[in-house]
Every structure is written in C-alpha cells, then in structure tokens.
Coordinates of C-alpha atoms and ligand atoms in Angstrom, one line a residue:
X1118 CA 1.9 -0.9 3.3
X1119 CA 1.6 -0.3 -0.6
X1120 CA 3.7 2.5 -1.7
X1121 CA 1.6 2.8 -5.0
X1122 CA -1.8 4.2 -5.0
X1123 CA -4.1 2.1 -8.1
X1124 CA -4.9 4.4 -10.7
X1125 CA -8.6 3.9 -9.4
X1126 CA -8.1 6.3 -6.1
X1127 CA -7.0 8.8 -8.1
X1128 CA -9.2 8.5 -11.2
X1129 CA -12.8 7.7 -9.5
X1130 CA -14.6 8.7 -13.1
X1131 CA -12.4 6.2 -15.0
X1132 CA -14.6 3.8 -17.1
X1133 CA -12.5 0.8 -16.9
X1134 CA -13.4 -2.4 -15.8
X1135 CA -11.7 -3.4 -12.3
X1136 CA -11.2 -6.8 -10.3
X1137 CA -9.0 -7.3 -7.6
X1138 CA -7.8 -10.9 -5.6
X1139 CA -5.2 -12.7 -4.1
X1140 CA -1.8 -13.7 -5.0
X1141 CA 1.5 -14.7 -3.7
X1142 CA 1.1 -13.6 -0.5
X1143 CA -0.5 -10.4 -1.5
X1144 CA -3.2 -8.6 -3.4
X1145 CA -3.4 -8.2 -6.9
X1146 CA -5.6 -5.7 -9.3
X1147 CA -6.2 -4.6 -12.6
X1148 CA -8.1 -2.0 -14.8
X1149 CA -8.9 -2.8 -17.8
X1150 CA -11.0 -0.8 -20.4
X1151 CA -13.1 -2.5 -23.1
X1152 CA -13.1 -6.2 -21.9
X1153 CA -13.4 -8.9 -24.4
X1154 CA -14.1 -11.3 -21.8
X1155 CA -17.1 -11.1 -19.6
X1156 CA -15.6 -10.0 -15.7
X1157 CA -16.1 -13.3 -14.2
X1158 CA -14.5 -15.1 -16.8
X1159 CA -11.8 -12.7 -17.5
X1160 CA -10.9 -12.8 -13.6
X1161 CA -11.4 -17.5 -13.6
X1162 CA -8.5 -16.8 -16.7
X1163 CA -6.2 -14.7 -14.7
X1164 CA -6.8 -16.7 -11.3
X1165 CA -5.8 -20.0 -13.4
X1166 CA -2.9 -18.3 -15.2
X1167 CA -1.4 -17.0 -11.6
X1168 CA -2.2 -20.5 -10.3
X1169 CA 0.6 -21.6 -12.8
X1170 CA 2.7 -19.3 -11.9
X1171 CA 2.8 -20.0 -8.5
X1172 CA 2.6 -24.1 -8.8
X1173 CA 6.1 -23.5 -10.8
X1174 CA 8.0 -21.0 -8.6
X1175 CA 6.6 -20.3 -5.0
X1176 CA 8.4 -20.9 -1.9
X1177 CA 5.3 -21.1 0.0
X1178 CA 4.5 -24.4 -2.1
X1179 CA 5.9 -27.3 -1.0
X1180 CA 5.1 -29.0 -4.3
X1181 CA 6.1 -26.3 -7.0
X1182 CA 8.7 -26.5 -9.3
X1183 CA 10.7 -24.4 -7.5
X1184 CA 10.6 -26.0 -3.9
X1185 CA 11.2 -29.7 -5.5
X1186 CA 14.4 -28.4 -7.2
X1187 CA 15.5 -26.7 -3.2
X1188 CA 14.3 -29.8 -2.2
X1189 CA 16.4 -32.6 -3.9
X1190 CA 19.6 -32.9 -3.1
X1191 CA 20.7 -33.7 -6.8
X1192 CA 23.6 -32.1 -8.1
X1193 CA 23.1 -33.2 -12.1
X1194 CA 21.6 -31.3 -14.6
X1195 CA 17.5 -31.0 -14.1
X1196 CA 14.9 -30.0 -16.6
X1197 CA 13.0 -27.4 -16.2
X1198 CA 9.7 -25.5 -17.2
X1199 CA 10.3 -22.3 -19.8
X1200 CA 8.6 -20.3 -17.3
X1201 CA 10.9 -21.5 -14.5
X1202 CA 14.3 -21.0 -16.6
X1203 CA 13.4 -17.3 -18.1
X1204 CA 12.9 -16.1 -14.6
X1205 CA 16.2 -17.9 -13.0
X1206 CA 18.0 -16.4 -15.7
X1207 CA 17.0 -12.9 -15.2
X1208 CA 17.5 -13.3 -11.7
X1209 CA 20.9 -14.8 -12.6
X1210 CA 21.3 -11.5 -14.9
X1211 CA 20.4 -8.8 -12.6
X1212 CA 22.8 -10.7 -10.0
X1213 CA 26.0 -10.2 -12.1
X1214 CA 24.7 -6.9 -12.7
X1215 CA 24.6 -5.4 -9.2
X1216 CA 27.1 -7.3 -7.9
X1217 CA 25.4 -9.8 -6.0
X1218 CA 23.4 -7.4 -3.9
X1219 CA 20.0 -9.3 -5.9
X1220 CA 21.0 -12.4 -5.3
X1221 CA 18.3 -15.0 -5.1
X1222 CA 20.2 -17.7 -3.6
X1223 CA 20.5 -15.8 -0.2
X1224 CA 16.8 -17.6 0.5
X1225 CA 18.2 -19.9 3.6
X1226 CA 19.6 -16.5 4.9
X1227 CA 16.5 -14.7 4.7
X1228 CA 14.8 -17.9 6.2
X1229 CA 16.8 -17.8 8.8
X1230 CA 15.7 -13.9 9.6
X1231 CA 11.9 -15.6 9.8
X1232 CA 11.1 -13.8 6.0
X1233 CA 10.4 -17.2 4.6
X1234 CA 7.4 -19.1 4.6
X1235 CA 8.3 -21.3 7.5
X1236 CA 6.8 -19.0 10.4
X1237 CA 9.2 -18.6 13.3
X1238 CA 9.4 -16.2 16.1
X1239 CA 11.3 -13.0 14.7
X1240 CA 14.2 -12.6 16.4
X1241 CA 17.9 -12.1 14.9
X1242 CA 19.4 -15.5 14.3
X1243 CA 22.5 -17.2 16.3
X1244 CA 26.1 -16.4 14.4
X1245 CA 26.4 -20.2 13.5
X1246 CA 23.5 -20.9 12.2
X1247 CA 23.8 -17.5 9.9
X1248 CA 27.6 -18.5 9.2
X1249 CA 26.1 -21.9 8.0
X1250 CA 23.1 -20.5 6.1
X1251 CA 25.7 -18.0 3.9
X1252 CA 27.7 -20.7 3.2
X1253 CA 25.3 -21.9 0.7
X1254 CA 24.5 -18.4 -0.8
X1255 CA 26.5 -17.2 -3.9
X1256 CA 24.2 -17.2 -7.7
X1257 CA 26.8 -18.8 -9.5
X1258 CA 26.2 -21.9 -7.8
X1259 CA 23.0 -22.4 -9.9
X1260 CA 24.2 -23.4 -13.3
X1261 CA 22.0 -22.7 -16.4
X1262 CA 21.3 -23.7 -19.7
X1263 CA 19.1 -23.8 -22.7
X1264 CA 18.0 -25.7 -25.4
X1265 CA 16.9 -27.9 -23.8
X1266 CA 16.3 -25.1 -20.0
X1267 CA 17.8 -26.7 -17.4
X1268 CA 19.7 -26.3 -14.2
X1269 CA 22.5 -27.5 -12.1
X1270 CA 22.5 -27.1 -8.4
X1271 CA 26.6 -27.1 -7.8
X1272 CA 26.0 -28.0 -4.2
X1273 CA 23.0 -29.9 -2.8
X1274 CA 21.8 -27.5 -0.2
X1275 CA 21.4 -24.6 -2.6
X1276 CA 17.8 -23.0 -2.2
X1277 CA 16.5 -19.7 -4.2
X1278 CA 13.7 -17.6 -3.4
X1279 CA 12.4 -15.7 -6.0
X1280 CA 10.0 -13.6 -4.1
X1281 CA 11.7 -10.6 -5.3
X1282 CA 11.2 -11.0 -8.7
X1283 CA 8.3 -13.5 -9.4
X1284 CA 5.5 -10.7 -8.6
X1285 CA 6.8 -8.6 -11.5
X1286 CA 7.3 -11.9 -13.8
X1287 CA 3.4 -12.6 -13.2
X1288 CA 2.3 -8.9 -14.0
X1289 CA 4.5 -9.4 -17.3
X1290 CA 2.7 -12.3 -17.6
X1291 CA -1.0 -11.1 -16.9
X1292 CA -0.6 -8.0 -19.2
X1293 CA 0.6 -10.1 -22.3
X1294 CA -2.3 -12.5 -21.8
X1295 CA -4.4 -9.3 -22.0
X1296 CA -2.9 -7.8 -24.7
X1297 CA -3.1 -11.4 -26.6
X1298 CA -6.5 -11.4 -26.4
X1299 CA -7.0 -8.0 -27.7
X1300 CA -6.9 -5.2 -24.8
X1301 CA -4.9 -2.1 -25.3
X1302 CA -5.5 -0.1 -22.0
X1303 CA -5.4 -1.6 -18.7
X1304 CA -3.0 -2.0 -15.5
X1305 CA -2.1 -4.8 -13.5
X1306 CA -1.0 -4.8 -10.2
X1307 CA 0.3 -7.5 -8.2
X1308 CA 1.3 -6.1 -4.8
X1309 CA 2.4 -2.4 -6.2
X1310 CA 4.5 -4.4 -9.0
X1311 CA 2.7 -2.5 -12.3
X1312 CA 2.7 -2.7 -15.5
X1313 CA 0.0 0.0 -17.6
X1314 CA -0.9 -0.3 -21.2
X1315 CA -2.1 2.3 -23.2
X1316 CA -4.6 5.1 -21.0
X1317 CA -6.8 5.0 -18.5
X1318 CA -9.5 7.1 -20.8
X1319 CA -9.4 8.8 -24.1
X1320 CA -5.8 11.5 -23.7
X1321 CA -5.5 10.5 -20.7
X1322 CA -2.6 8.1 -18.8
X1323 CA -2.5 6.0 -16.5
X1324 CA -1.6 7.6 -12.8
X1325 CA 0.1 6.1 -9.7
X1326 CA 0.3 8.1 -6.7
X1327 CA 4.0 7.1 -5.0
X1328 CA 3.6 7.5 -1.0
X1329 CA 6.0 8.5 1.0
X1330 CA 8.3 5.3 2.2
X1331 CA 7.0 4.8 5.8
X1332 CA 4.4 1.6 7.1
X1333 CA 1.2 3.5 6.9
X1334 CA 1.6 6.5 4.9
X1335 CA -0.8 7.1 1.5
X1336 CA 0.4 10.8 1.6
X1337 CA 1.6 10.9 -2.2
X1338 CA 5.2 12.2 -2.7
X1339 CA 4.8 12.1 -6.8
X1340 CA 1.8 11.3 -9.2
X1341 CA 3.6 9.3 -12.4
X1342 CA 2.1 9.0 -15.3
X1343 CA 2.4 5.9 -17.1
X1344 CA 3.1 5.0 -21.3
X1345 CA 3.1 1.9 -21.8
X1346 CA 5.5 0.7 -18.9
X1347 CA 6.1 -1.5 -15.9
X1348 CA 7.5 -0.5 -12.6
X1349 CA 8.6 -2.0 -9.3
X1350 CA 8.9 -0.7 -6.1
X1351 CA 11.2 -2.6 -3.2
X1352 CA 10.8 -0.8 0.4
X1353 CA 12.4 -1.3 3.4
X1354 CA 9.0 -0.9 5.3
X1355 CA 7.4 -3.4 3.5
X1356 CA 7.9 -6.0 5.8
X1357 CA 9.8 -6.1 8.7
X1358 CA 10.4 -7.0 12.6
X1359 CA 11.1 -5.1 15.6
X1360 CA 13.4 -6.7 18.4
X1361 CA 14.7 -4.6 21.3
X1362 CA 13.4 -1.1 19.3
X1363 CA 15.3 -1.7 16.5
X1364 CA 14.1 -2.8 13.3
X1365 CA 15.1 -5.4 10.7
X1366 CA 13.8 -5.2 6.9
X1367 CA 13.3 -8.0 5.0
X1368 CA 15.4 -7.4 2.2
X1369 CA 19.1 -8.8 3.1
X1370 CA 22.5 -7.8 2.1
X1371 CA 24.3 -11.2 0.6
X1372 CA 27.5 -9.1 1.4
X1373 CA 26.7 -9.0 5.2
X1374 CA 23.7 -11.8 5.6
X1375 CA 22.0 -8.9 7.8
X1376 CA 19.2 -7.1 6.9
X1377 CA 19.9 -3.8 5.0
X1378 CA 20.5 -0.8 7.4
X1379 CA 21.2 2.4 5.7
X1380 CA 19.5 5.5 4.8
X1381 CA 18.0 4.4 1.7
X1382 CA 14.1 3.8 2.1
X1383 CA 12.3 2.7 -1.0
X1384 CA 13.5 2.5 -4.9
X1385 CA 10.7 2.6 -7.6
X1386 CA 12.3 1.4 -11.0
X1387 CA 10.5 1.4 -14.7
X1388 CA 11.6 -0.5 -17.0
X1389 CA 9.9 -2.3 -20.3
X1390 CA 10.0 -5.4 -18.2
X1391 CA 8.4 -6.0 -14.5
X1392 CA 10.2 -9.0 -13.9
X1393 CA 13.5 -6.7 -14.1
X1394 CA 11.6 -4.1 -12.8
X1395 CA 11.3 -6.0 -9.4
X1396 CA 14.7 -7.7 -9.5
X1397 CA 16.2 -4.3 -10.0
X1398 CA 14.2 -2.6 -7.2
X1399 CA 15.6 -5.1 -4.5
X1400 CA 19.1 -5.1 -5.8
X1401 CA 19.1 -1.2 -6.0
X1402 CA 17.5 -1.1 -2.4
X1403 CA 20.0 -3.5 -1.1
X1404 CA 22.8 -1.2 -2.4
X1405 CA 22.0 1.4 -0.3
X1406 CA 21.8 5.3 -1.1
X1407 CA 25.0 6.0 -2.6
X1408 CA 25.9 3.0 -4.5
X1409 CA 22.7 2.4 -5.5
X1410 CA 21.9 5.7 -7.7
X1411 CA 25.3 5.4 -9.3
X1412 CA 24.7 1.6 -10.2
X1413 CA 21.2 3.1 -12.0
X1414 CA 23.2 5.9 -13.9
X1415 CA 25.7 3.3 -14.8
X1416 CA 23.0 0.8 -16.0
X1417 CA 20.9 3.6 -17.9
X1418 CA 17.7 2.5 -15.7
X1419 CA 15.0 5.2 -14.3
X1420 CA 14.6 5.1 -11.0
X1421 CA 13.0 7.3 -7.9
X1422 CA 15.4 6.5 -4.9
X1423 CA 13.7 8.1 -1.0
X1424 CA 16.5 8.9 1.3
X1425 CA 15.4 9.5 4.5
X1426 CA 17.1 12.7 5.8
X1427 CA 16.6 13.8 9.5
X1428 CA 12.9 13.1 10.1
X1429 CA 12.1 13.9 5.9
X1430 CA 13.4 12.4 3.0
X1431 CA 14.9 13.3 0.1
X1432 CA 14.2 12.0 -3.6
X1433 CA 17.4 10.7 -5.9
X1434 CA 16.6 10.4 -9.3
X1435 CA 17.9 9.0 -12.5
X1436 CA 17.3 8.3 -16.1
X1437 CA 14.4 9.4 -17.5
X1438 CA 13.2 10.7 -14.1
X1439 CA 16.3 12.1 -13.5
X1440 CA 16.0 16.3 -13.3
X1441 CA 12.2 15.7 -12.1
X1442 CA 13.1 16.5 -8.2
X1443 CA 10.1 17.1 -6.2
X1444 CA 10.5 19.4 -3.5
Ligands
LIG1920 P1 11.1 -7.2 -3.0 O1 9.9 -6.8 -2.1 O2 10.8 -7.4 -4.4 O3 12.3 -6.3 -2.7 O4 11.5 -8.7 -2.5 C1 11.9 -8.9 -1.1 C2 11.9 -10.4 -0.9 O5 12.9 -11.0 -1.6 C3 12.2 -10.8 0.6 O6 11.0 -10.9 1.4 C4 13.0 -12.1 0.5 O7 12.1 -13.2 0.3 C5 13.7 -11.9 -0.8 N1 15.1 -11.2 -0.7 C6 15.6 -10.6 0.4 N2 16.8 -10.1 0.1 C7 17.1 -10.4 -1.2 C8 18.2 -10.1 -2.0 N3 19.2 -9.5 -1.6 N4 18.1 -10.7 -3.3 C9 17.0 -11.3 -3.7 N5 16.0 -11.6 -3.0 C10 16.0 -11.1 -1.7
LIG1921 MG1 11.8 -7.0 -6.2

C-alpha cells in the first residue's frame, strides 16, 4: 500500500538511528542521525507528542477535540486549541484554493461511503441518504477566527474530517520537536507523509523510492532526493472497496459526493509544509488529471501526477519537478 519506499530500503549502510510505531490508523517511522535522546526515550516523546495530536483532531476518537465540536449541535462561537485552529485554517486555505475539491467538511459523505471510522459494510450508499449527507458539506460553513482561535459551526450538523491533512500536520509537528531539541538530519514518516532534514550521511540526501500507483507494487517509478523538504502523496489505491467489479476510492469529489473516477492515480506534492503537502495531494487527486496539473502550474507547487494510460502510466510533472519526465 505505501507508495514511498523509507530511505532505510534503499540506504541499508545508513548510520542513522530508526524507530517505527503506530499512528492514526497507520504506521509511522523516522531516521534520525546523532540522537540526543536515548531511543527509548526519544520514541516515549514522540508517542506522547502524537497522542496530543490525535486526542485534539481524530475522527476515530470519540472524545477529541475534533469529534466534540462534530458532536455538539452548537451553532455559537467555540474556543479552540492552537493546534486545532492552525490545521482548520489550512484546511480552510487549501479549500478556497482548489475550489472545493479539498474540502474537509465532505466527512458525512465519505462516512456514508464506509471510509469513516464507523465500520459498515461497503457498499455504495442509497441517493437519499447521500442527497442528505451533501447537504451539510460546503467549508465555508465552518467560520474561523483568531485572537482568541475559535470556530463557528453555521449549521449544527456540520462534521470535518481531517484525515487528509492531519498525518502531514503531525510529521510537521514531529520534525520541529526534533529539530528543537537539536537534530539536523532525520526523516519522519507518518504513513508515506515525509518530511527529511538535512542528509541521510555525510554528502549524501535523503532518498525515497516512489512506486508505481497500484495496491501492491514497490517497483520504484523515481528515486527523489530530498533537501530539507516535506512531501505528501494521496492515491486512489490507498484505500478502497470493490462492489459488483468495480471499484470505489476513498477520496471523494464534494462536486459529485462519489468517489473520484478518472484517470488520475496518485499525486506526490513537496512543499516546505506537510500539512499543505497532504491537503494539496488530496485536492490535486480529487481534481483529476487535467485540472489537476494546471491547478499546480497555477499555484507554483511541485508535483509528480501518475496517469494511468492503457495498462501503463504516464508521469505529469510540475514546478520544480517539472522537465524531470521519467520514461
Ligand atoms: P489522503 O489520503 O490524504 O488523500 O486523505 C484521504 C482521506 O481524507 C479519506 O480517507 C477521507 O477520510 C478524507 N477525504 C476524502 N475525500 C476528501 C476530500 N475531497 N477533501 C478532504 N478530505 C477528504
Ligand atoms: Mg492528504
């Protein structure tokens, strides 16, 4: 399922330090060379530090932040944690930006299409219920403000899911809490969400292998060299359903309420930040294969788009990838 390969099975002689665990649903991992902390203790601080992150914005907890504000049926303005607020606003951000294709109020729709945490046979949902569920979908029915952050449900039903951009807000969030404490070179990983610091050893980068966008592959379509970077990668295969031999992909269209079907497999984005990283990935993905490169150009972001093309694919670039077509 992971489209990204760790640095690790492609550097075997690399002297970093590397722990791995779970997270959000997934796996996480990181390399890290020179520790300041001993291994255990480094790994009991990142545990506790993802443990926040989830107790403030996972679906999957009935008590977090985030599933008390989709639970309440208030409509006045509630406080909220910093943490909570920075990543509602860039979700709010990227939403505006591609038009609504990332739009992380289209939760009850993707519910409703058995992606959420409520586990339910996967079958496509009756019209109604999906006419009802979209109903409550649209981002600018979450207010926000600062100073003090807050927000404002504008109908009581409204319910976000912010599983498409919460893995890359934690990697942001484990990298600065290494570099804070004095590490230069490492990568963290939280479920092929990166973000790479520095080099894997003395001149030499960090690598990720990208595979080829289909359930099992690790055949490698690039190796990337990482700076000091994040990226994201949003797939179509990632998760999905098969009902009467055809398949349904767990990243939705907002435009449709319908899983995304077009010829666009997987979208890799880099970007200084993971948390738009991530965001941008689904929205891109969402967008399809035509719209979705021209909404990169437009935006200046770098991005590796797989279009499947007969029975192969073919590789869209842009910004600083752009030119760098594989064959
Ligand atoms: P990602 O793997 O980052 O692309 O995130 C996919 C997850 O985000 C799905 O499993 C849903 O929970 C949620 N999601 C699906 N479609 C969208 C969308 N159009 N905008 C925002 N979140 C979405
Ligand atoms: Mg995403």
């Amino acid at each position: 399922m992971l489209l990204l390969l760790a640095a690790a099975s492609l550097d075997a002689a690399a002297a970093a330090l590397r722990l791995a665990g779970e997270t959000m649903g997934t796996r996480y991992s990181l390399s890290v060379r020179n520790p300041t902390l001993p291994a255990a203790e480094l790994q009991a601080e990142i545990d506790a530090l993802l443990e926040d992150i989830n107790d403030a914005m996972s679906t999957w907890r009935p008590t977090s932040e985030l599933s008390r504000l989709n639970q309440t049926a208030d409509t006045a303005w509630i406080a909220l944690s910093p943490a909570l607020h920075e990543v509602l606003t860039a979700a709010a951000t990227v939403s505006a930006q591609t038009a609504g294709a990332f739009d992380a109020t289209v939760g009850p729709v993707v519910n409703l299409w058995g992606f959420g945490p409520q586990t339910r046979v996967p079958v496509p949902p009756p019209a109604d219920a999906l006419t009802a569920a979209r109903a409550r979908v649209g981002f600018r029915q979450l207010q926000l403000a600062d100073a003090p952050p807050r927000a404002r449900k504008t109908r009581p039903d409204l319910y976000v899911d912010l599983s498409a951009i919460a893995k890359g807000y934690a990697v942001d969030r484990v990298a600065g809490w290494l570099a804070d404490r004095g590490h230069r070179d490492f990568m963290v990983e939280i479920g092929g969400e990166i973000v790479s610091r520095g080099h894997a050893e003395a001149g030499r980068p960090w690598q990720i292998g990208v595979a080829w966008p289909t359930p099992d592959s690790t055949d490698v379509e690039r190796v990337l060299s990482l700076g000091d970077t994040a990226l994201a990668t949003s797939g179509d295969y990632q998760r999905y359903f098969e009902f009467e031999g055809k398949r349904y992909a767990h990243e939705i269209d907002p435009a449709t309420g319908r899983p995304i079907e077009h010829a666009l497999a997987a979208v890799t984005v880099l970007h200084a930040s993971c948390m738009y990283a991530d965001a941008y990935a689904t929205g891109l993905l969402v967008l399809g294969p035509t719209r979705g490169p021209a909404l990169a150009r437009e935006l200046g972001l770098t991005a590796l788009f797989l279009i499947r093309d007969g029975t192969s694919f073919r590789a869209v670039t842009t910004g600083e990838l752009a030119g760098e077509e594989a064959d």
